Tab-separated table of C-alpha atoms in Angstrom:
chain	number	residue	atom	x	y	z
A	1	MET	CA	-166.071	55.271	-66.461
A	2	ALA	CA	-168.257	54.187	-63.540
A	3	MET	CA	-171.832	55.391	-63.789
A	4	THR	CA	-173.350	57.156	-60.796
A	5	VAL	CA	-176.939	56.919	-59.607
A	6	ASN	CA	-177.635	60.392	-61.016
A	7	THR	CA	-176.129	59.553	-64.412
A	8	VAL	CA	-178.212	56.385	-64.653
A	9	PHE	CA	-181.311	58.276	-63.487
A	10	ARG	CA	-180.897	60.857	-66.255
A	11	LYS	CA	-180.490	58.049	-68.773
A	12	TYR	CA	-183.516	56.000	-67.605
A	13	LYS	CA	-185.764	58.593	-65.912
A	14	ASP	CA	-188.609	57.738	-68.269
A	15	ARG	CA	-188.514	54.108	-67.120
A	16	LEU	CA	-187.276	54.158	-63.503
A	17	THR	CA	-187.726	56.291	-60.428
A	18	LEU	CA	-184.727	57.622	-58.526
A	19	GLU	CA	-185.704	55.343	-55.641
A	20	GLN	CA	-185.613	52.279	-57.911
A	21	ILE	CA	-182.168	53.226	-59.209
A	22	GLU	CA	-180.928	53.787	-55.661
A	23	ASP	CA	-182.267	50.320	-54.760
A	24	PHE	CA	-180.472	48.877	-57.793
A	25	LYS	CA	-177.262	50.610	-56.707
A	26	GLU	CA	-177.584	49.164	-53.224
A	27	SER	CA	-178.049	45.688	-54.727
A	28	PHE	CA	-175.206	46.220	-57.192
A	29	ASP	CA	-172.856	47.225	-54.382
A	30	LEU	CA	-173.808	44.104	-52.409
A	31	PHE	CA	-172.912	41.852	-55.312
A	32	ASP	CA	-169.780	43.801	-56.282
A	33	GLU	CA	-167.874	42.069	-53.503
A	34	ASP	CA	-164.439	43.397	-54.434
A	35	GLY	CA	-165.743	46.952	-54.876
A	36	ASN	CA	-164.189	47.402	-58.325
A	37	GLY	CA	-167.358	48.855	-59.882
A	38	SER	CA	-168.290	45.768	-61.875
A	39	ILE	CA	-169.761	42.320	-61.390
A	40	ASP	CA	-167.572	39.468	-62.580
A	41	PHE	CA	-168.389	35.836	-63.378
A	42	HIS	CA	-168.264	34.685	-59.734
A	43	GLU	CA	-170.341	37.623	-58.515
A	44	MET	CA	-172.912	37.077	-61.293
A	45	GLY	CA	-173.406	33.561	-59.967
A	46	LYS	CA	-174.455	35.089	-56.656
A	47	VAL	CA	-176.836	37.489	-58.426
A	48	LEU	CA	-178.545	34.546	-60.139
A	49	GLU	CA	-178.668	32.561	-56.889
A	50	SER	CA	-180.357	35.479	-55.146
A	51	MET	CA	-183.027	35.394	-57.854
A	52	GLY	CA	-183.767	31.797	-56.906
A	53	HIS	CA	-181.748	30.070	-59.622
A	54	LYS	CA	-179.203	27.282	-59.311
A	55	PRO	CA	-176.909	28.498	-62.082
A	56	THR	CA	-174.436	26.286	-63.849
A	57	ASP	CA	-171.263	27.809	-65.262
A	58	ASP	CA	-172.976	27.837	-68.677
A	59	ASP	CA	-175.969	29.716	-67.209
A	60	ILE	CA	-173.637	32.319	-65.753
A	61	ARG	CA	-171.693	32.648	-69.021
A	62	ASN	CA	-174.960	33.077	-70.953
A	63	MET	CA	-176.204	35.751	-68.565
A	64	MET	CA	-172.865	37.554	-68.753
A	65	ARG	CA	-173.008	37.522	-72.575
A	66	GLU	CA	-176.588	38.770	-72.527
A	67	VAL	CA	-175.994	41.585	-70.046
A	68	ASP	CA	-172.408	42.636	-70.825
A	69	THR	CA	-173.265	44.906	-73.749
A	70	ASN	CA	-169.865	46.606	-73.925
A	71	GLY	CA	-168.063	43.248	-74.094
A	72	ASP	CA	-165.541	43.914	-71.327
A	73	GLY	CA	-166.227	40.621	-69.553
A	74	SER	CA	-168.013	42.132	-66.564
A	75	VAL	CA	-171.288	43.882	-65.760
A	76	ASP	CA	-171.085	47.567	-64.827
A	77	PHE	CA	-173.821	49.498	-62.994
A	78	ASP	CA	-175.502	50.675	-66.205
A	79	GLU	CA	-175.670	47.106	-67.554
A	80	PHE	CA	-176.906	45.901	-64.153
A	81	CYS	CA	-179.722	48.477	-64.275
A	82	VAL	CA	-180.793	47.231	-67.698
A	83	MET	CA	-180.820	43.665	-66.350
A	84	MET	CA	-182.833	44.756	-63.317
A	85	MET	CA	-185.275	46.759	-65.454
A	86	THR	CA	-185.934	43.607	-67.441
A	87	ARG	CA	-186.401	41.685	-64.221
A	88	HIS	CA	-188.511	44.513	-62.786
A	89	ALA	CA	-190.712	44.523	-65.904
A	90	GLU	CA	-191.437	40.847	-65.266
A	91	PHE	CA	-192.552	41.756	-61.738
A	92	SER	CA	-194.570	44.759	-62.910
A	93	HIS	CA	-196.847	42.677	-65.097
A	94	ASP	CA	-198.609	41.620	-61.966
A	95	SER	CA	-199.113	44.010	-59.046
A	96	LEU	CA	-199.179	41.019	-56.718
A	97	ASP	CA	-195.529	40.376	-57.566
A	98	GLU	CA	-194.716	43.978	-56.611
A	99	GLU	CA	-196.465	43.520	-53.288
A	100	LEU	CA	-194.612	40.264	-52.701
A	101	LEU	CA	-191.297	41.955	-53.449
A	102	GLU	CA	-192.085	44.683	-50.918
A	103	ALA	CA	-193.147	42.082	-48.356
A	104	PHE	CA	-189.941	40.138	-49.000
A	105	LYS	CA	-187.897	43.277	-48.321
A	106	VAL	CA	-189.519	43.549	-44.876
A	107	PHE	CA	-188.016	40.171	-43.993
A	108	ASP	CA	-184.706	40.559	-45.863
A	109	ARG	CA	-183.241	43.103	-43.440
A	110	ASP	CA	-179.623	42.746	-44.604
A	111	ARG	CA	-180.681	43.030	-48.272
A	112	ASP	CA	-178.674	39.983	-49.360
A	113	GLY	CA	-181.561	38.526	-51.369
A	114	TYR	CA	-182.448	35.876	-48.800
A	115	ILE	CA	-184.472	35.516	-45.617
A	116	ASN	CA	-182.422	33.740	-42.979
A	117	HIS	CA	-183.355	32.348	-39.555
A	118	LYS	CA	-182.442	35.522	-37.664
A	119	GLU	CA	-184.462	37.736	-40.018
A	120	LEU	CA	-187.554	35.533	-39.916
A	121	LYS	CA	-187.371	35.282	-36.139
A	122	ALA	CA	-187.143	39.087	-35.775
A	123	VAL	CA	-190.228	39.676	-37.943
A	124	LEU	CA	-192.194	36.935	-36.209
A	125	ARG	CA	-191.328	38.445	-32.809
A	126	ARG	CA	-192.490	41.893	-33.955
A	127	LEU	CA	-195.770	40.267	-35.007
A	128	GLY	CA	-196.149	38.650	-31.579
A	129	ASP	CA	-195.375	35.119	-32.768
A	130	ALA	CA	-193.454	33.066	-30.191
A	131	SER	CA	-192.259	30.276	-32.514
A	132	THR	CA	-189.260	28.405	-31.178
A	133	ASP	CA	-185.930	28.330	-33.003
A	134	GLU	CA	-186.682	24.758	-34.035
A	135	GLU	CA	-190.067	25.762	-35.475
A	136	ILE	CA	-188.475	28.634	-37.398
A	137	THR	CA	-185.819	26.278	-38.758
A	138	ASP	CA	-188.603	23.900	-39.836
A	139	MET	CA	-190.505	26.759	-41.542
A	140	ILE	CA	-187.443	27.685	-43.561
A	141	ALA	CA	-186.683	24.045	-44.401
A	142	GLU	CA	-190.216	23.602	-45.784
A	143	VAL	CA	-189.773	26.528	-48.167
A	144	SER	CA	-186.092	26.321	-49.123
A	145	GLN	CA	-185.770	24.334	-52.334
A	146	ARG	CA	-181.974	24.443	-52.139
A	147	ASN	CA	-181.859	23.222	-48.528
A	148	ASP	CA	-179.500	26.071	-47.641
A	149	ASN	CA	-181.374	27.283	-44.534
A	150	ARG	CA	-182.580	30.470	-46.190
A	151	VAL	CA	-185.444	31.596	-48.439
A	152	SER	CA	-184.910	33.357	-51.784
A	153	LEU	CA	-187.374	35.783	-53.350
A	154	GLU	CA	-188.554	33.115	-55.792
A	155	GLU	CA	-189.145	30.645	-52.945
A	156	PHE	CA	-190.980	33.349	-50.985
A	157	LYS	CA	-193.218	34.072	-53.975
A	158	LEU	CA	-194.023	30.378	-54.325
A	159	LEU	CA	-194.896	30.144	-50.637
A	160	MET	CA	-197.129	33.209	-50.739
A	161	SER	CA	-198.970	32.076	-53.869
A	162	GLU	CA	-199.989	28.743	-52.327
């Protein structure tokens, strides 16, 4: 049975706000590309990539084993929330990380876990910065460790902590 936001909220209300669970649901739905209510092996690879990792197949298998508590071979919304709570707890140890996450969300307009050229350009324009497309491309290239023309949350955090 697929868990709803309200069901998960009742289960974890002592540890998460409704807003956090709604954010998790939005993220879950982005990664659940086929819309079947669970995240499979391929989709989990994208989750890990969005967290700034370069996962191997073994990394993905290990994460699936760790998170898939009911053993059905995929990650449902409840299991995803547990994974995100763990990840969120890592962020919560330092309020700076929370602030960086919120700042990252300002740039990541499409909520895909990355800041791309178009998103960076839009924010820079709103701030009155007239950087050229070439300069914006260079900014992203300096930060992107994967050379994929986009910036992950982990890369953003590294940039901001310099």
